[in-house]
């Protein structure tokens, strides 16, 4: 089985701003409408990024505010932080614990707690972190503390990166034991580490399915012997792609090529300097070209991305199913709202039922089982 979702980050390219003085505002409203459409059509998840200072690439910084708003205008979709940055200079861990519990209440248990450490020195140094390697240590120190903050009435901590005297961190989560926990992953080592820690893996890597299979395998092997850093094991791998589903396959290809993919990808390499940089990525402000019709056809034909007709989209989804992943999330670039809404509706009607027959979210099954185990102990 495969579950489906959206990835949202409020990409506001300069060429869009040149046409629209309210581009930033309108882009936020666009994404809200997309999520409402996904919710109505029973997509199961939306993941909202947390990025700071990354002009054009992502203007979604205060994702806890955005997710709180989304909780009120949706009723089925799960709302995930993709990610909350848990490094103490960016967000105090007690404030994160409070936000997670608050979102758990306000969404009626639909919040998913994805974590990470920031993917850009622009972000990290903006908050005074001058050595990116330190963020690993910060993440390792902070992660085991959340389940204690949520469970204990008197919590204290004295660590290398944060300390606090005895306090009761409130509110406590709404549904025992706490929302599902995840971590952003990019390499086989981090996928394996996520598995060992019993965390869901958010593979925000935008790579072809074949390259992701070893990462999913590393995770699924490691999670067999998980020692969970949270209150239970969240056995889950999410992968990211992009999708455009239309009755007319050629029309889908034309819109896909107009989505500004080359410009978007160039912004990835412009900022995300803690990731390996592929050979041939030009230095900013040089921009990668948009995908050629021949390359797009070949990619769709090879099942590397779910685009084109519903049949072609299903073939693309199957390639991701074959990796062993549990969830496939779609990022959307600069395509008119009504085109993307139509695409989501068609995908939900024609493609989704082939792969996802369970109306209950996989994470809900994990959380409910953990609550039952708690009640029984």
GROMACS .gro file of C-alpha atoms in nm:
model
  377
    1UNK     CA    1   0.000   0.000   0.000
    2UNK     CA    2   0.104   0.360  -0.057
    3UNK     CA    3  -0.037   0.673   0.107
    4UNK     CA    4  -0.030   1.016  -0.057
    5UNK     CA    5   0.029   1.375   0.043
    6UNK     CA    6   0.146   1.722  -0.056
    7UNK     CA    7   0.468   1.906   0.023
    8UNK     CA    8   0.438   2.280   0.062
    9UNK     CA    9   0.706   2.547   0.106
   10UNK     CA   10   0.580   2.875  -0.049
   11UNK     CA   11   0.818   2.908  -0.341
   12UNK     CA   12   0.804   3.274  -0.456
   13UNK     CA   13   1.034   3.312  -0.760
   14UNK     CA   14   1.144   3.658  -0.867
   15UNK     CA   15   0.983   3.623  -1.211
   16UNK     CA   16   0.645   3.574  -1.036
   17UNK     CA   17   0.704   3.880  -0.816
   18UNK     CA   18   0.786   4.086  -1.125
   19UNK     CA   19   0.429   4.026  -1.248
   20UNK     CA   20   0.247   4.044  -0.915
   21UNK     CA   21   0.328   4.293  -0.635
   22UNK     CA   22   0.139   4.066  -0.391
   23UNK     CA   23   0.315   3.749  -0.505
   24UNK     CA   24   0.420   3.635  -0.159
   25UNK     CA   25   0.069   3.675  -0.016
   26UNK     CA   26  -0.098   3.515  -0.317
   27UNK     CA   27   0.141   3.221  -0.309
   28UNK     CA   28   0.048   3.150   0.055
   29UNK     CA   29  -0.323   3.164  -0.035
   30UNK     CA   30  -0.259   2.936  -0.335
   31UNK     CA   31  -0.106   2.670  -0.111
   32UNK     CA   32  -0.392   2.695   0.138
   33UNK     CA   33  -0.641   2.631  -0.146
   34UNK     CA   34  -0.434   2.336  -0.265
   35UNK     CA   35  -0.439   2.176   0.079
   36UNK     CA   36  -0.816   2.227   0.109
   37UNK     CA   37  -0.855   2.052  -0.229
   38UNK     CA   38  -0.627   1.768  -0.114
   39UNK     CA   39  -0.827   1.735   0.209
   40UNK     CA   40  -1.160   1.715   0.022
   41UNK     CA   41  -1.012   1.449  -0.204
   42UNK     CA   42  -0.880   1.237   0.083
   43UNK     CA   43  -0.509   1.289   0.039
   44UNK     CA   44  -0.375   1.182   0.377
   45UNK     CA   45  -0.090   1.424   0.453
   46UNK     CA   46   0.050   1.768   0.395
   47UNK     CA   47   0.406   1.853   0.499
   48UNK     CA   48   0.493   2.219   0.555
   49UNK     CA   49   0.857   2.325   0.547
   50UNK     CA   50   1.035   2.551   0.795
   51UNK     CA   51   1.291   2.765   0.615
   52UNK     CA   52   1.440   3.098   0.717
   53UNK     CA   53   1.593   3.375   0.506
   54UNK     CA   54   1.581   3.175   0.179
   55UNK     CA   55   1.445   3.439  -0.058
   56UNK     CA   56   1.253   3.294  -0.356
   57UNK     CA   57   1.319   2.930  -0.260
   58UNK     CA   58   1.087   2.912   0.043
   59UNK     CA   59   0.896   3.181   0.232
   60UNK     CA   60   0.728   2.932   0.467
   61UNK     CA   61   0.911   3.010   0.790
   62UNK     CA   62   0.650   3.015   1.070
   63UNK     CA   63   0.501   2.681   0.972
   64UNK     CA   64   0.355   2.631   1.321
   65UNK     CA   65   0.126   2.931   1.253
   66UNK     CA   66   0.041   2.804   0.905
   67UNK     CA   67  -0.039   2.455   1.036
   68UNK     CA   68  -0.260   2.597   1.312
   69UNK     CA   69  -0.461   2.779   1.047
   70UNK     CA   70  -0.478   2.467   0.829
   71UNK     CA   71  -0.611   2.265   1.122
   72UNK     CA   72  -0.920   2.486   1.122
   73UNK     CA   73  -0.993   2.469   0.748
   74UNK     CA   74  -0.943   2.092   0.698
   75UNK     CA   75  -1.085   1.788   0.871
   76UNK     CA   76  -0.923   1.469   0.738
   77UNK     CA   77  -0.571   1.541   0.614
   78UNK     CA   78  -0.283   1.502   0.859
   79UNK     CA   79  -0.075   1.816   0.904
   80UNK     CA   80   0.300   1.760   0.927
   81UNK     CA   81   0.595   1.980   1.008
   82UNK     CA   82   0.831   1.908   0.725
   83UNK     CA   83   1.020   2.009   0.942
   84UNK     CA   84   1.036   2.182   1.278
   85UNK     CA   85   1.401   2.285   1.322
   86UNK     CA   86   1.482   2.143   1.668
   87UNK     CA   87   1.827   2.301   1.712
   88UNK     CA   88   1.810   2.514   2.030
   89UNK     CA   89   1.948   2.838   1.876
   90UNK     CA   90   1.660   2.832   1.623
   91UNK     CA   91   1.379   2.700   1.846
   92UNK     CA   92   1.399   2.632   2.219
   93UNK     CA   93   1.308   2.265   2.271
   94UNK     CA   94   1.041   2.346   2.531
   95UNK     CA   95   0.876   2.580   2.278
   96UNK     CA   96   0.878   2.298   2.022
   97UNK     CA   97   0.721   2.058   2.274
   98UNK     CA   98   0.450   2.317   2.348
   99UNK     CA   99   0.376   2.374   1.977
  100UNK     CA  100   0.356   2.003   1.899
  101UNK     CA  101   0.111   1.942   2.186
  102UNK     CA  102  -0.094   2.251   2.097
  103UNK     CA  103  -0.120   2.145   1.731
  104UNK     CA  104  -0.219   1.797   1.848
  105UNK     CA  105  -0.515   1.951   2.036
  106UNK     CA  106  -0.617   2.200   1.767
  107UNK     CA  107  -0.605   1.942   1.484
  108UNK     CA  108  -0.785   1.676   1.689
  109UNK     CA  109  -0.484   1.444   1.671
  110UNK     CA  110  -0.395   1.507   1.304
  111UNK     CA  111  -0.054   1.667   1.361
  112UNK     CA  112   0.266   1.482   1.257
  113UNK     CA  113   0.594   1.595   1.417
  114UNK     CA  114   0.870   1.601   1.155
  115UNK     CA  115   1.210   1.718   1.278
  116UNK     CA  116   1.536   1.835   1.126
  117UNK     CA  117   1.833   2.064   1.175
  118UNK     CA  118   1.811   2.309   0.884
  119UNK     CA  119   1.964   2.244   0.545
  120UNK     CA  120   2.147   2.566   0.472
  121UNK     CA  121   2.430   2.765   0.629
  122UNK     CA  122   2.226   3.078   0.539
  123UNK     CA  123   1.966   2.959   0.791
  124UNK     CA  124   2.198   2.812   1.052
  125UNK     CA  125   2.440   3.106   1.063
  126UNK     CA  126   2.141   3.344   1.072
  127UNK     CA  127   2.075   3.203   1.420
  128UNK     CA  128   2.441   3.202   1.523
  129UNK     CA  129   2.527   2.840   1.434
  130UNK     CA  130   2.857   2.878   1.249
  131UNK     CA  131   2.951   2.507   1.235
  132UNK     CA  132   2.689   2.297   1.051
  133UNK     CA  133   2.834   1.978   1.201
  134UNK     CA  134   2.726   2.095   1.547
  135UNK     CA  135   2.362   2.066   1.441
  136UNK     CA  136   2.397   1.685   1.445
  137UNK     CA  137   2.499   1.695   1.810
  138UNK     CA  138   2.219   1.940   1.886
  139UNK     CA  139   1.960   1.714   1.724
  140UNK     CA  140   2.096   1.409   1.911
  141UNK     CA  141   2.077   1.592   2.245
  142UNK     CA  142   1.729   1.733   2.196
  143UNK     CA  143   1.534   1.441   2.044
  144UNK     CA  144   1.512   1.212   2.351
  145UNK     CA  145   1.383   1.505   2.561
  146UNK     CA  146   1.047   1.555   2.391
  147UNK     CA  147   0.878   1.241   2.522
  148UNK     CA  148   0.995   1.337   2.874
  149UNK     CA  149   0.858   1.692   2.845
  150UNK     CA  150   0.521   1.552   2.732
  151UNK     CA  151   0.503   1.287   3.005
  152UNK     CA  152   0.659   1.448   3.313
  153UNK     CA  153   0.492   1.704   3.539
  154UNK     CA  154   0.832   1.825   3.652
  155UNK     CA  155   1.090   1.828   3.374
  156UNK     CA  156   1.446   1.962   3.388
  157UNK     CA  157   1.757   1.925   3.177
  158UNK     CA  158   2.120   2.029   3.186
  159UNK     CA  159   2.290   1.970   2.853
  160UNK     CA  160   2.556   2.109   2.623
  161UNK     CA  161   2.318   2.306   2.400
  162UNK     CA  162   2.022   2.381   2.625
  163UNK     CA  163   1.936   2.365   2.993
  164UNK     CA  164   1.628   2.445   3.199
  165UNK     CA  165   1.522   2.426   3.564
  166UNK     CA  166   1.228   2.210   3.678
  167UNK     CA  167   0.915   2.312   3.493
  168UNK     CA  168   0.588   2.156   3.380
  169UNK     CA  169   0.578   2.187   2.999
  170UNK     CA  170   0.216   2.249   2.895
  171UNK     CA  171  -0.013   2.155   2.732
  172UNK     CA  172   0.038   1.781   2.732
  173UNK     CA  173  -0.046   1.606   2.403
  174UNK     CA  174  -0.414   1.537   2.339
  175UNK     CA  175  -0.387   1.171   2.242
  176UNK     CA  176  -0.153   0.934   2.426
  177UNK     CA  177   0.138   0.896   2.398
  178UNK     CA  178   0.219   1.183   2.154
  179UNK     CA  179   0.205   1.268   1.781
  180UNK     CA  180   0.406   1.051   1.540
  181UNK     CA  181   0.771   1.156   1.515
  182UNK     CA  182   0.978   1.183   1.196
  183UNK     CA  183   1.317   1.308   1.081
  184UNK     CA  184   1.433   1.451   0.747
  185UNK     CA  185   1.674   1.210   0.573
  186UNK     CA  186   1.897   1.244   0.269
  187UNK     CA  187   2.154   0.962   0.275
  188UNK     CA  188   2.150   0.585   0.346
  189UNK     CA  189   2.322   0.658   0.681
  190UNK     CA  190   2.049   0.898   0.798
  191UNK     CA  191   1.774   0.662   0.678
  192UNK     CA  192   1.935   0.382   0.881
  193UNK     CA  193   1.971   0.611   1.183
  194UNK     CA  194   1.601   0.707   1.158
  195UNK     CA  195   1.514   0.338   1.158
  196UNK     CA  196   1.732   0.263   1.460
  197UNK     CA  197   1.561   0.546   1.650
  198UNK     CA  198   1.212   0.429   1.551
  199UNK     CA  199   1.137   0.754   1.366
  200UNK     CA  200   0.955   0.796   1.037
  201UNK     CA  201   1.193   0.896   0.756
  202UNK     CA  202   1.108   1.206   0.551
  203UNK     CA  203   1.308   1.156   0.232
  204UNK     CA  204   1.293   1.509   0.092
  205UNK     CA  205   1.544   1.423  -0.178
  206UNK     CA  206   1.365   1.471  -0.516
  207UNK     CA  207   1.548   1.178  -0.676
  208UNK     CA  208   1.439   0.904  -0.911
  209UNK     CA  209   1.287   0.597  -0.741
  210UNK     CA  210   1.572   0.361  -0.836
  211UNK     CA  211   1.824   0.577  -0.645
  212UNK     CA  212   1.600   0.577  -0.336
  213UNK     CA  213   1.553   0.201  -0.304
  214UNK     CA  214   1.882   0.138  -0.112
  215UNK     CA  215   1.786   0.415   0.133
  216UNK     CA  216   1.445   0.263   0.200
  217UNK     CA  217   1.606  -0.079   0.241
  218UNK     CA  218   1.859   0.059   0.492
  219UNK     CA  219   1.570   0.205   0.694
  220UNK     CA  220   1.351  -0.106   0.685
  221UNK     CA  221   1.644  -0.320   0.798
  222UNK     CA  222   1.740  -0.087   1.085
  223UNK     CA  223   1.384  -0.046   1.217
  224UNK     CA  224   1.361  -0.421   1.287
  225UNK     CA  225   1.573  -0.358   1.600
  226UNK     CA  226   1.459  -0.002   1.678
  227UNK     CA  227   1.528   0.157   2.014
  228UNK     CA  228   1.269   0.435   1.985
  229UNK     CA  229   1.369   0.789   2.081
  230UNK     CA  230   0.996   0.868   2.109
  231UNK     CA  231   0.726   0.678   2.295
  232UNK     CA  232   0.673   0.424   2.015
  233UNK     CA  233   0.804   0.314   1.675
  234UNK     CA  234   0.674   0.500   1.369
  235UNK     CA  235   0.768   0.259   1.089
  236UNK     CA  236   0.721   0.487   0.789
  237UNK     CA  237   0.915   0.614   0.489
  238UNK     CA  238   0.796   0.916   0.293
  239UNK     CA  239   0.942   1.004  -0.047
  240UNK     CA  240   0.892   1.323  -0.247
  241UNK     CA  241   0.817   1.358  -0.616
  242UNK     CA  242   0.609   1.590  -0.827
  243UNK     CA  243   0.284   1.500  -1.001
  244UNK     CA  244   0.059   1.630  -1.275
  245UNK     CA  245  -0.237   1.416  -1.379
  246UNK     CA  246  -0.460   1.513  -1.674
  247UNK     CA  247  -0.689   1.327  -1.913
  248UNK     CA  248  -0.476   1.463  -2.200
  249UNK     CA  249  -0.119   1.338  -2.152
  250UNK     CA  250   0.031   1.596  -2.388
  251UNK     CA  251  -0.142   1.882  -2.206
  252UNK     CA  252  -0.001   1.750  -1.877
  253UNK     CA  253   0.348   1.747  -2.027
  254UNK     CA  254   0.311   2.105  -2.158
  255UNK     CA  255   0.204   2.235  -1.817
  256UNK     CA  256   0.473   2.032  -1.641
  257UNK     CA  257   0.739   2.200  -1.856
  258UNK     CA  258   0.592   2.544  -1.773
  259UNK     CA  259   0.615   2.481  -1.397
  260UNK     CA  260   0.958   2.647  -1.357
  261UNK     CA  261   1.134   2.327  -1.250
  262UNK     CA  262   1.477   2.440  -1.368
  263UNK     CA  263   1.455   2.766  -1.177
  264UNK     CA  264   1.329   2.587  -0.865
  265UNK     CA  265   1.609   2.328  -0.879
  266UNK     CA  266   1.866   2.607  -0.923
  267UNK     CA  267   1.737   2.761  -0.600
  268UNK     CA  268   1.784   2.427  -0.423
  269UNK     CA  269   2.156   2.434  -0.516
  270UNK     CA  270   2.174   2.809  -0.444
  271UNK     CA  271   2.090   2.758  -0.075
  272UNK     CA  272   2.097   2.397   0.043
  273UNK     CA  273   2.472   2.379   0.080
  274UNK     CA  274   2.468   2.115   0.355
  275UNK     CA  275   2.357   1.862   0.086
  276UNK     CA  276   2.595   1.711  -0.170
  277UNK     CA  277   2.596   1.922  -0.486
  278UNK     CA  278   2.552   1.727  -0.810
  279UNK     CA  279   2.817   1.770  -1.081
  280UNK     CA  280   2.707   2.014  -1.348
  281UNK     CA  281   2.488   2.231  -1.122
  282UNK     CA  282   2.574   2.585  -1.234
  283UNK     CA  283   2.671   2.854  -0.979
  284UNK     CA  284   2.387   3.096  -0.895
  285UNK     CA  285   2.267   3.322  -1.065
  286UNK     CA  286   2.312   3.085  -1.359
  287UNK     CA  287   1.995   2.877  -1.390
  288UNK     CA  288   1.935   2.520  -1.502
  289UNK     CA  289   1.716   2.485  -1.813
  290UNK     CA  290   1.365   2.345  -1.781
  291UNK     CA  291   1.333   1.978  -1.870
  292UNK     CA  292   1.326   1.907  -2.246
  293UNK     CA  293   1.020   1.737  -2.401
  294UNK     CA  294   1.238   1.434  -2.488
  295UNK     CA  295   1.373   1.395  -2.135
  296UNK     CA  296   1.027   1.438  -1.982
  297UNK     CA  297   0.882   1.174  -2.216
  298UNK     CA  298   1.165   0.937  -2.128
  299UNK     CA  299   1.116   0.999  -1.754
  300UNK     CA  300   0.742   0.934  -1.773
  301UNK     CA  301   0.799   0.626  -1.991
  302UNK     CA  302   1.052   0.488  -1.739
  303UNK     CA  303   0.809   0.548  -1.450
  304UNK     CA  304   1.047   0.799  -1.287
  305UNK     CA  305   0.770   1.046  -1.207
  306UNK     CA  306   0.389   1.035  -1.188
  307UNK     CA  307   0.294   1.272  -1.471
  308UNK     CA  308   0.071   1.253  -1.777
  309UNK     CA  309  -0.249   1.051  -1.801
  310UNK     CA  310  -0.390   0.859  -1.502
  311UNK     CA  311  -0.235   0.539  -1.648
  312UNK     CA  312   0.105   0.707  -1.678
  313UNK     CA  313   0.075   0.849  -1.326
  314UNK     CA  314  -0.008   0.504  -1.189
  315UNK     CA  315   0.305   0.365  -1.355
  316UNK     CA  316   0.512   0.641  -1.193
  317UNK     CA  317   0.357   0.569  -0.853
  318UNK     CA  318   0.431   0.197  -0.892
  319UNK     CA  319   0.804   0.276  -0.924
  320UNK     CA  320   0.789   0.444  -0.583
  321UNK     CA  321   0.586   0.154  -0.439
  322UNK     CA  322   0.861  -0.079  -0.562
  323UNK     CA  323   1.117   0.102  -0.342
  324UNK     CA  324   0.932  -0.024  -0.033
  325UNK     CA  325   0.828   0.326   0.081
  326UNK     CA  326   0.498   0.391   0.260
  327UNK     CA  327   0.405   0.743   0.152
  328UNK     CA  328   0.452   0.954  -0.161
  329UNK     CA  329   0.432   1.332  -0.134
  330UNK     CA  330   0.402   1.578  -0.421
  331UNK     CA  331   0.562   1.919  -0.446
  332UNK     CA  332   0.396   2.161  -0.686
  333UNK     CA  333   0.571   2.452  -0.859
  334UNK     CA  334   0.435   2.740  -1.063
  335UNK     CA  335   0.123   2.597  -1.228
  336UNK     CA  336  -0.217   2.779  -1.219
  337UNK     CA  337  -0.432   2.678  -0.924
  338UNK     CA  338  -0.727   2.538  -1.120
  339UNK     CA  339  -0.493   2.313  -1.324
  340UNK     CA  340  -0.338   2.167  -1.009
  341UNK     CA  341  -0.676   2.131  -0.837
  342UNK     CA  342  -0.805   1.939  -1.141
  343UNK     CA  343  -0.492   1.724  -1.132
  344UNK     CA  344  -0.540   1.639  -0.761
  345UNK     CA  345  -0.906   1.554  -0.818
  346UNK     CA  346  -0.832   1.328  -1.116
  347UNK     CA  347  -0.543   1.158  -0.935
  348UNK     CA  348  -0.763   1.100  -0.629
  349UNK     CA  349  -1.039   0.951  -0.841
  350UNK     CA  350  -0.840   0.739  -1.086
  351UNK     CA  351  -0.501   0.661  -0.931
  352UNK     CA  352  -0.516   0.676  -0.552
  353UNK     CA  353  -0.769   0.392  -0.501
  354UNK     CA  354  -0.535   0.154  -0.686
  355UNK     CA  355  -0.271   0.199  -0.416
  356UNK     CA  356  -0.445   0.307  -0.093
  357UNK     CA  357  -0.755   0.123   0.022
  358UNK     CA  358  -0.738   0.207   0.395
  359UNK     CA  359  -0.920   0.526   0.503
  360UNK     CA  360  -0.717   0.529   0.829
  361UNK     CA  361  -0.368   0.682   0.823
  362UNK     CA  362  -0.076   0.445   0.880
  363UNK     CA  363   0.053   0.672   1.158
  364UNK     CA  364  -0.286   0.655   1.333
  365UNK     CA  365  -0.261   0.275   1.344
  366UNK     CA  366   0.087   0.305   1.506
  367UNK     CA  367  -0.028   0.565   1.757
  368UNK     CA  368  -0.346   0.378   1.852
  369UNK     CA  369  -0.148   0.057   1.905
  370UNK     CA  370   0.093   0.247   2.132
  371UNK     CA  371  -0.198   0.393   2.330
  372UNK     CA  372  -0.349   0.046   2.376
  373UNK     CA  373  -0.014  -0.091   2.493
  374UNK     CA  374   0.010   0.198   2.744
  375UNK     CA  375  -0.342   0.138   2.873
  376UNK     CA  376  -0.269  -0.232   2.911
  377UNK     CA  377   0.060  -0.189   3.097
   0.00000   0.00000   0.00000
